[in-house]
Structure formats: structure tokens, C-alpha cells
XYZ file of C-alpha atoms in Angstrom:
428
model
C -83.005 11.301 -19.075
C -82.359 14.260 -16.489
C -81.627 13.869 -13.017
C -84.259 14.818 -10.590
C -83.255 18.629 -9.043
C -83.706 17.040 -5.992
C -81.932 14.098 -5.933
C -78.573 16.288 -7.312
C -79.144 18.706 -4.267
C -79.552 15.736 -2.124
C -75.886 13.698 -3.504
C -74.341 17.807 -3.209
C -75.362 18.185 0.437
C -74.202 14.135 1.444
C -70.997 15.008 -0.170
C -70.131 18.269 1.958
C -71.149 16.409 5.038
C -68.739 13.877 4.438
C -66.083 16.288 4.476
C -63.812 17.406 7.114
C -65.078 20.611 9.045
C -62.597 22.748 10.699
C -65.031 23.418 13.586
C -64.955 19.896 14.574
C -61.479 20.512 15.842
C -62.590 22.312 18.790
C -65.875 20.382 18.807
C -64.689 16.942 19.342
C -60.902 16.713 19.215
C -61.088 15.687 15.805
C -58.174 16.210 13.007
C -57.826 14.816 9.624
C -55.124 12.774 9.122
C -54.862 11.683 5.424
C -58.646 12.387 4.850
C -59.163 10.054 8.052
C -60.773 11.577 10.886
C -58.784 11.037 14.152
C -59.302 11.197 17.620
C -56.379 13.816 18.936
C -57.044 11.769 22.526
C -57.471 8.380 22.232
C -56.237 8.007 18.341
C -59.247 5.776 16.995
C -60.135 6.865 13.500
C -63.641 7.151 12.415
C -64.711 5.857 8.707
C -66.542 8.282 7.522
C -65.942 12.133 8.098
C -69.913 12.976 9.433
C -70.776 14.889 12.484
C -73.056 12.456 13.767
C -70.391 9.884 14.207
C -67.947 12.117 15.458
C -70.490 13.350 18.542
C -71.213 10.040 19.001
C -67.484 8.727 19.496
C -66.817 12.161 21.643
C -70.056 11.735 23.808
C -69.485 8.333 24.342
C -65.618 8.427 25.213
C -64.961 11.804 26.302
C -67.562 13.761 27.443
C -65.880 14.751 30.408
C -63.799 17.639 28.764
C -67.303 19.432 28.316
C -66.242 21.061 31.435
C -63.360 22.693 29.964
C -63.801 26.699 28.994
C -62.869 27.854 25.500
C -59.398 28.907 26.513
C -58.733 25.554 28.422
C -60.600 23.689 25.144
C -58.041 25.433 22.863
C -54.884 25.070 24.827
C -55.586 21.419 25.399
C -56.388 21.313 21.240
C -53.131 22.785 20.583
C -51.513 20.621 23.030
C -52.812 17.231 21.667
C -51.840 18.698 18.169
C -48.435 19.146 18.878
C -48.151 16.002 20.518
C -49.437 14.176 17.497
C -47.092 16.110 15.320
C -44.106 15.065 17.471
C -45.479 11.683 17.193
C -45.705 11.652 13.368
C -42.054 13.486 13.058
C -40.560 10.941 15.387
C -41.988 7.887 13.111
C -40.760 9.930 9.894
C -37.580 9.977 11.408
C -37.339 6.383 12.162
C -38.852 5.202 9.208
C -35.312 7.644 7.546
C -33.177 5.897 9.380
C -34.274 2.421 9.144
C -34.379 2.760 5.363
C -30.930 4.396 5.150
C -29.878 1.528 7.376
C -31.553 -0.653 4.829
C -29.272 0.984 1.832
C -26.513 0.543 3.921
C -26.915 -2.610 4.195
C -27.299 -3.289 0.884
C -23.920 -1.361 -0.082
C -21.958 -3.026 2.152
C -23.440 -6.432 1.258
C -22.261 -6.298 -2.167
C -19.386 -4.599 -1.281
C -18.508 -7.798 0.075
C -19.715 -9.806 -2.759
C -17.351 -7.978 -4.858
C -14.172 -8.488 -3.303
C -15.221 -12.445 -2.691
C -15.262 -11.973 1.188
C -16.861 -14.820 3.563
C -20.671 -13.368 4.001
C -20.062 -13.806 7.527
C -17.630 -10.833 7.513
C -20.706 -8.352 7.807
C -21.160 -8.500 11.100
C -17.297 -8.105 12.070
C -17.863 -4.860 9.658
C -21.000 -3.921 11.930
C -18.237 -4.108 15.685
C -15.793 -2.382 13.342
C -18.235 0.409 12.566
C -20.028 0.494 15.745
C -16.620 0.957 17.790
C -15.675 3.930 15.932
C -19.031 5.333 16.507
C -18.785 5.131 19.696
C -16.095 7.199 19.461
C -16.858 9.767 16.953
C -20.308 10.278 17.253
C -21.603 8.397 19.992
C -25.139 9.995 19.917
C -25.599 8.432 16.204
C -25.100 4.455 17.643
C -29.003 3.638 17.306
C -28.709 4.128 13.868
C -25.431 2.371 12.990
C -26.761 -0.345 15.791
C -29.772 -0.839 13.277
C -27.692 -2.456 10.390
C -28.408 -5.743 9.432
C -25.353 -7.897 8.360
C -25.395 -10.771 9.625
C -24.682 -14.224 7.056
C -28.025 -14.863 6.757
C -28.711 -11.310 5.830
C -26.040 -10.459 3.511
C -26.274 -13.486 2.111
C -30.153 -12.798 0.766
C -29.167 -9.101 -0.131
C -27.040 -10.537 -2.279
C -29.307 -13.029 -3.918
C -31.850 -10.159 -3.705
C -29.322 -7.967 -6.387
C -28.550 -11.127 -8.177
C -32.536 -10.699 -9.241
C -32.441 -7.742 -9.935
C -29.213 -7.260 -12.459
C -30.916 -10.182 -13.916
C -34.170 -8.858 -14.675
C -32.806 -5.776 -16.129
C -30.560 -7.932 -18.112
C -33.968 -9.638 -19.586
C -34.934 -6.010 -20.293
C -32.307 -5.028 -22.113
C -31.913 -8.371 -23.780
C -35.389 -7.537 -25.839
C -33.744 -4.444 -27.317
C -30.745 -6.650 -29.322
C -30.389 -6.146 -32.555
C -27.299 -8.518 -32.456
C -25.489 -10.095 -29.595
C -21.841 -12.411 -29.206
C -20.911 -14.633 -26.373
C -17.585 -15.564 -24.605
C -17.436 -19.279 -23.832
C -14.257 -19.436 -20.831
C -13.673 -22.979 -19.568
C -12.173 -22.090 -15.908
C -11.671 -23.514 -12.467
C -12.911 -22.165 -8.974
C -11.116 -21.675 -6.008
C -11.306 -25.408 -5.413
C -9.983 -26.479 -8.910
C -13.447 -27.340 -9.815
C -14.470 -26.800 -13.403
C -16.508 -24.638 -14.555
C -17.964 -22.635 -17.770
C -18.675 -18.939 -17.373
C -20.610 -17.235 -20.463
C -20.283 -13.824 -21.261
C -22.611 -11.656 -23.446
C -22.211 -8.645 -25.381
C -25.448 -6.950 -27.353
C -25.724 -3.607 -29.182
C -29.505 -2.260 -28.501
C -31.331 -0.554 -31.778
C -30.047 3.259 -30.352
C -26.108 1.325 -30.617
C -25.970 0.886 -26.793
C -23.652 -1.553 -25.811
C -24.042 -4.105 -22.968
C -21.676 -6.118 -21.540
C -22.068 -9.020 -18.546
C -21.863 -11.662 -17.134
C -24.627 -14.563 -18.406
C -24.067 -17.217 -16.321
C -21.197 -19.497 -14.426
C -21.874 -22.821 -15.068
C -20.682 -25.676 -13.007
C -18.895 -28.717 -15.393
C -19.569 -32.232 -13.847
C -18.144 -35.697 -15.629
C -17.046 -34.948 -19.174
C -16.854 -31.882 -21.357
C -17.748 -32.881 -24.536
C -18.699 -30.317 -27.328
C -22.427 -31.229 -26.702
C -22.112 -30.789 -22.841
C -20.583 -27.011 -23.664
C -23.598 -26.033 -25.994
C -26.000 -27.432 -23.156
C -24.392 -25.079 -20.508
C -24.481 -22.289 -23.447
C -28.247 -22.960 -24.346
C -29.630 -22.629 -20.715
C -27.960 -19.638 -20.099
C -29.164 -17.693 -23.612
C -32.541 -19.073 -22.254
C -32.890 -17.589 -18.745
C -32.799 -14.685 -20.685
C -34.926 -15.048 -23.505
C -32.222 -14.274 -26.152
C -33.295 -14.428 -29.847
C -30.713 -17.266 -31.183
C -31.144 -15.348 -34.577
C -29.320 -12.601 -33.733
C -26.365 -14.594 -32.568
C -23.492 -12.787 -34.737
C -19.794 -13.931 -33.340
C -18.853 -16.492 -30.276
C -15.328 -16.098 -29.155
C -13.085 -18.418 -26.769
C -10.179 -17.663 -24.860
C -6.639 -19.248 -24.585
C -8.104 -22.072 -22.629
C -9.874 -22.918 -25.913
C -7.982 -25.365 -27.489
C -9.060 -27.733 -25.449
C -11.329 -30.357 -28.114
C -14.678 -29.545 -25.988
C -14.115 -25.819 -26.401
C -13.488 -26.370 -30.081
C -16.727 -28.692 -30.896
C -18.758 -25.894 -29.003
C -17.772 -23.337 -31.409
C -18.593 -25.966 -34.469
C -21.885 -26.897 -33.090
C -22.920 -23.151 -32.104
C -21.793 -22.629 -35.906
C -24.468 -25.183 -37.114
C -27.420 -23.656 -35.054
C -27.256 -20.471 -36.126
C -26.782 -21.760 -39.648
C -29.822 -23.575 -39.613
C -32.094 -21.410 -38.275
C -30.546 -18.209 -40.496
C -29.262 -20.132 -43.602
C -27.181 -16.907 -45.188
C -26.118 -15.945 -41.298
C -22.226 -17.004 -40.849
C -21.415 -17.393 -37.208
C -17.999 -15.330 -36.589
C -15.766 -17.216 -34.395
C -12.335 -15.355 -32.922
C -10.211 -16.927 -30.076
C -9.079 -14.592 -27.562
C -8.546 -10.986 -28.415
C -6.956 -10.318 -25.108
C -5.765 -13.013 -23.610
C -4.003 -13.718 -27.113
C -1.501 -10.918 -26.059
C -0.049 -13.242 -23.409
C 1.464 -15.415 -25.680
C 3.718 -13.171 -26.659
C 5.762 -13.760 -23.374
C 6.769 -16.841 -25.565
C 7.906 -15.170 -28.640
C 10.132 -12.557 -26.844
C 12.123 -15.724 -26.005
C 12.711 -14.860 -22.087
C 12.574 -18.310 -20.362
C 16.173 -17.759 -19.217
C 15.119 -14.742 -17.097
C 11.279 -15.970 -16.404
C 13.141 -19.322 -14.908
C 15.074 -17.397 -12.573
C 12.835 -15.308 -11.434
C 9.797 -17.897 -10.679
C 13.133 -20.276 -9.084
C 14.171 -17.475 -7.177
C 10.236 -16.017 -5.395
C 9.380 -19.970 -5.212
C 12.418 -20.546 -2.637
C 12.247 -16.737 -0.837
C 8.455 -18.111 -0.250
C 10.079 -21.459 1.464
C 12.749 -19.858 3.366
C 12.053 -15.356 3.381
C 8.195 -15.637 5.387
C 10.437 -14.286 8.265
C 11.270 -11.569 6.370
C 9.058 -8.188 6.941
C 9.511 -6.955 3.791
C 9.020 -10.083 1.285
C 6.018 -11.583 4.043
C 4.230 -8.496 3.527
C 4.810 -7.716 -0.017
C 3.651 -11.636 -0.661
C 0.510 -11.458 1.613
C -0.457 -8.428 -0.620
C -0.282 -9.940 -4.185
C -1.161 -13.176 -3.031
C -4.410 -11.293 -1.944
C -5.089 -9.905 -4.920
C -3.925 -12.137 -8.006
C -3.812 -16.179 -5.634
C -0.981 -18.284 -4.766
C 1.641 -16.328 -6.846
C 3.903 -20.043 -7.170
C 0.929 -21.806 -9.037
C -0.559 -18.681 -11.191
C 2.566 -16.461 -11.940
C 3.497 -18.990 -15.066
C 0.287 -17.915 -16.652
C -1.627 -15.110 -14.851
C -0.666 -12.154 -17.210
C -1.093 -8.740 -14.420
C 0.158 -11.208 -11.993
C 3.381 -11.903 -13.875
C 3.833 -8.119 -14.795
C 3.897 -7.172 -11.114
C 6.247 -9.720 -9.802
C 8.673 -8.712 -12.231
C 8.254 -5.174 -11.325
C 8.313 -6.198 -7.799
C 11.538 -8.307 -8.279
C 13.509 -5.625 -10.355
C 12.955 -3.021 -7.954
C 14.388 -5.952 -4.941
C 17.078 -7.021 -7.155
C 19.864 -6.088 -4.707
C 17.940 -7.142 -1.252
C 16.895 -10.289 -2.805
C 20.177 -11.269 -3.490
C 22.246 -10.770 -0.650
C 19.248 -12.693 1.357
C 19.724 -15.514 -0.920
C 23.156 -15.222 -0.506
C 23.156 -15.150 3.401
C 21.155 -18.463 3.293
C 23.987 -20.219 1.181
C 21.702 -19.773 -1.883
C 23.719 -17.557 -4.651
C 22.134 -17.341 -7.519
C 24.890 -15.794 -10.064
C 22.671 -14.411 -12.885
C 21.416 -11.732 -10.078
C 24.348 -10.226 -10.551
C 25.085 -10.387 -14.124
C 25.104 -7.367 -16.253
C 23.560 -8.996 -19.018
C 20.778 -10.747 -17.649
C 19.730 -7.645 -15.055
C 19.813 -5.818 -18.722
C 17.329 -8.573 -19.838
C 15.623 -8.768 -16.922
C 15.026 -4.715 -17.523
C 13.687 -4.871 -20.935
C 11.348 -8.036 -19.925
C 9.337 -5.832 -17.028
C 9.227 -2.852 -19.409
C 7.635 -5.080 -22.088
C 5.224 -6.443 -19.598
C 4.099 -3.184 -18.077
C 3.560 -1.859 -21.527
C 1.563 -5.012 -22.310
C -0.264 -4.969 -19.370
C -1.216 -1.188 -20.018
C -2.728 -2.361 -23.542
C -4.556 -5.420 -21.779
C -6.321 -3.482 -19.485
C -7.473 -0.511 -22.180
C -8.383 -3.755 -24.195
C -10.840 -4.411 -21.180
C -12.380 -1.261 -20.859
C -15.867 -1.436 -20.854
C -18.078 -0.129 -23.081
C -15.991 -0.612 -26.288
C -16.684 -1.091 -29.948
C -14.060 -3.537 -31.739
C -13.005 -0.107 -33.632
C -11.659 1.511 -30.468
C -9.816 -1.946 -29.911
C -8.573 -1.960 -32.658
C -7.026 1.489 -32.589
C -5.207 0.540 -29.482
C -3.269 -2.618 -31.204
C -2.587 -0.378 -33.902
C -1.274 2.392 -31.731
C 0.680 -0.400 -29.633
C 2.267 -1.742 -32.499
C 3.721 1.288 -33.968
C 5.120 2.161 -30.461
C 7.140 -1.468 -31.130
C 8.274 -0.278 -34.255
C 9.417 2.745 -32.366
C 11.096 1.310 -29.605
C 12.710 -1.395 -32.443
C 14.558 1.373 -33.789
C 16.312 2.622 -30.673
């Protein structure tokens, strides 16, 4: 059924009154701002863009300018134009810097996060930042004076990424075609135990992922059972697909019993819901490397050297040079006395630390009354050599080992490659 000619000319004509006419610029002060018509002098909008409403609002508010001639009428229409255009540039502006003071504040935020800093430390960043302003650029303070860092803030910026790396983690999760996990039974900073699961999943285009899962908090006992608890909540935050669960592997910490049932029962799981899937199970690919401190058969220098840091920490903190070099490592690996008997980069860098000191670190122990006569034998100095080169070399392949992404082929090629430099170095 056709529509009336009428009734079409009718809907054509309400639809061109409704829009915007240039003339009512001049008319009644009117622009359109976003398809909104706007009063240029007292900023009310009007709904709907029709000349009878517009008259109405102008007759009713402003009727005074009908005094004005047409050259006063346009220079005040240009004038409230650029006015409103300086207006909308100024909030454009602000709105630029309050979101790049909003990025900002995100960067810094997890800056923090990453190098384990009290969340409090944002807002001695923001006087740090703000006095060099000052400074430099004093006329840009407003807009370092806008950042938000307080504990509070940082603290939900944080949480706020948190979210977000998980989601995407979810995402990408749904893509796995096959996935492992690292079980690593740790401690915190106060000694605390605690299980931290890592994941690794190859997508259907053979993109690898690697992260974090989860840190898990250990209370009472940790039994096999209470392991593959922590293990199953974290796989299901995530939505993981048990299924595809091809390989769990444990680190050096793993042979404690809890570690070990954890790997049987994970075994069983998959077996019984994939009865011709075998679990793959592997115990530390890279922290396996630093147990071969042990087999190189070096206690008699390692025992000096942790005797010798453990009493310059006692009696050298007066000392510029050792209170300095110790408030840097200590910074970045711990308390060197309790982690240098197992912390692998930690051990290589005292020992490269102590080589290079040889000579100042003994004739300080020696001024104190505290000779220590290997220091100055030929044949353990010689030892002493071929230990740190050993350990930088090791520590070179541990942290290739660690690169991320990697496929156990390109791993593989580096213990390969490291081992014929042995055989190499075995011959001279």
C-alpha cells in the first residue's frame, strides 16, 4: 500500500525544519553544537532544531539586542563565537592533560609495582617530580600538580592492571591447544610459604604465552592434596581446559614429599579424564644448572668466600667502598649472608665482586687482626679464578634459558652449545 503524496511531502518538509539553518546564526544567536542548538549568550541548548523554539527562547531572554544594527549584530556574533571556541579549546586541552596525567599515573604506578616499592612511595615521586619542574619548566606545574599517586591511588591502579592482564589472560587461555604449569613452593619476604603457579600455552597459530597464574598463600600443612587444591583454583579462574594439560614441571625446591604427591596426583587427573594422555613431568630445567656448583667440587673456595663477606658485613659497614657495594646487591638479590648459599645470579656476582677486591679485602681483614691465609695463596686465587669464570658462564646460559618466548628446541640448542664450549675449555 502507497504512501499518501501528501503525507511524504508533509514528513520531507518536518524533516528540513528540524534542521539547523545558517540564518539563525544572525537571527537568534544560535550555533549548532553537535547537532544541538545553542544559545552563543546564555549557553542553554534547545531540543529540537525549529525556528519557532528558537524565537521563542531569543524573544523571551534576549530581545534586547534587537537594537543592535547588522554590523554591531555580526561583530557581537563573531565575538560570542570565538569566545565559545576558546571555551571548547580550553576544555579540550584540559580534558589532554588530565588524561595524560591519568597515563602517567598509571606508568608510574606499576612502575612501582615492579620493582616491589612501598605504594606509598608515589607521592614522594610526585615532590620529586614537581621540584624539578619547578625548575625546568615551571609554566608546566598544573599539569605535573594533577598526578594522582597517592597509596590509595596507586594502590587501585594497580589492582585496576591486575584485572586487566587477567582478563586477557582468560582470552588467550580459550585459544590453547595445549598448556604446562610450573608448581614453585617459595617463601615471601616474611618467610611465609607460599605456592606460585606458572603457565605456559601454545595458541592454534603456535603463539606462545607465558605468566604468571597465581601466588598462592600455604597455611598449616602441605600435603600433596593441599598442592593440587592451590593448582585447581588457579587453572579455574581462568577457565583452562584440564584436557589439554600436556607436562607439569617443579623446581629444585621439589623434592620436598608435598611437591612430589602433586605431580602424582596431577598425573592421575589428566589420566582419567584423557585415558591415552601421559602427563610429562620434568623437575627444573633451569634451576637444575645450579647444582652443578656441587659437582665442580669448590666448597674449599665457596667457604672462604661466604666466611670472609659474612665477617666484612660485621666489622667493614664503615667502609665506603664494601657499605656501598653491599647496599647495592643487597637491593637487588636480599640479605646476601642468608641467600648467597643458594641464590644462583646472586652467588655469580659476589664472586665476581670478591675477585676483583681480592687485594683490598685482604689487607682490611688483615688490619682488623683477621688474616685469612688462602687470600693469598696462589693456588686457591687460581681456583678462586676458574670458579667465577664458571659461574659467569653459567649464569649467561641461565638467563638465555629464561628468555621469554622460547620453544624447548631453542633451549635445547643452548645446553647443547654450552656443553661443547665445556668440552672446549676441557681441552685447554
Amino acid at each position: 500500500m502507497g504512501l499518501c503524496p501528501s503525507k511524504v511531502g508533509k514528513r520531507k518538509l518536518e524533516q528540513e525544519s528540524h534542521t539547523f539553518q545558517e540564518k539563525w546564526e544572525r537571527a537568534y544567536f544560535f550555533v549548532a553544537v553537535k547537532n544541538v542548538p545553542t544559545c552563543l549568550i546564555c549557553k542553554q541548548s534547545v531540543s529540537v532544531s525549529k525556528d519557532l523554539d528558537l524565537r521563542r527562547h531569543y524573544k523571551t531572554n534576549h530581545s534586547r539586542n534587537d537594537g543592535y544594527s547588522e554590523k554591531m549584530r555580526d561583530k557581537k556574533l563573531n565575538k560570542l563565537k570565538k569566545r565559545l571556541k576558546f571555551q571548547h579549546d580550553l576544555l579540550l586541552n584540559v580534558n589532554k592533560i588530565n588524561d595524560a596525567a591519568m597515563k602517567c599515573s598509571y606508568m608510574l604506578s606499576e612502575k612501582i609495582a615492579w620493582a616491589s616499592k612501598p605504594f606509598t612511595d608515589g607521592e614522594f615521586i610526585k615532590e620529586c617530580l614537581l621540584s624539578a619542574v619547578e625548575i625546568m619548566c615551571p609554566e608546566q606545574r598544573q599539569a605535573f600538580a594533577n598526578l594522582r599517586l597517592s597509596g590509595n591511588i596507586v594502590s587501585q591502579r594497580v589492582d585496576s592492571r591486575a584485572v586487566n592482564l587477567q582478563d586477557k589472560l582468560q582470552e588467550k587461555a580459550k585459544s590453547f591447544v595445549a598448556f604446562s604449569i610450573v608448581a614453585h613452593e617459595g617463601a615471601d619476604g616474611a618467610n611465609a610459604p607460599q605456592l606460585a603457579v606458572f603457565i605456559r600455552g601454545v595458541g592454534g597459530t603456535f603463539n606462545v604465552t607465558e605468566e604468571l597464574l597465581d601466588m598462592v598463600p600455604m597455611t598449616g600443612a602441605t600435603s600433596g592434596n593441599d598442592f593440587l587444591v592451590c593448582v585447581e583454583e588457579s587453572l579455574k579462574k581462568f577457565n583452562v581446559d584440564w584436557s589439554q594439560l600436556v607436562s607439569v614441571n617443579t623446581d629444585g625446591n621439589s623434592a620436598l614429599v608435598g611437591v612430589e604427591q602433586l605431580v602424582t596426583k596431577l598425573k592421575s587427573k589428566v589420566s582419567g579424564l584423557c585415558k591415552d594422555m601421559e602427563l610429562k613431568s620434568m623437575h627444573g630445567l633451569i634451576l637444575q644448572e645450579s647444582l652443578c656448583a656441587k659437582k665442580l667440587k669448590m666448597d674449599h673456595v665457596m667457604d672462604i668466600v661466604i666466611h670472609s663477606i659474612t665477617w666484612i658485613r660485621l666489622h667493614g659497614s664503615g667502609h665506603r667502598k664494601f657499605s656501598a657495594l653491599f647496599s647495592e646487591l643487597d637491593a637487588q638479590y636480599g640479605s646476601l649472608s642468608c641467600s648467597m648459599g643458594h641464590k644462583w645470579l646472586s652467588r655469580g656476582m659476589v664472586l665476581r665482586w670478591f675477585f676483583e677486591l681480592l687485594e683490598e679485602i685482604d689487607f682490611f681483614m688483615s688490619s682488623k687482626g683477621k688474616s685469612v691465609p688462602q687470600l693469598t695463596s696462589k693456588d686457591w686465587v687460581k681456583d678462586l679464578a676458574f670458579l667465577v669464570d664458571m659461574m659467569t658462564y653459567l649464569n649467561t646460559l641461565d638467563i638465555s634459558l629464561q628468555r621469554r618466548p622460547q620453544v624447548v628446541t631453542q633451549m635445547y640448542d643452548s645446553i647443547c652449545s654450552f656443553l661443547r664450549k665445556l668440552c672446549l675449555w676441557e681441552t685447554h
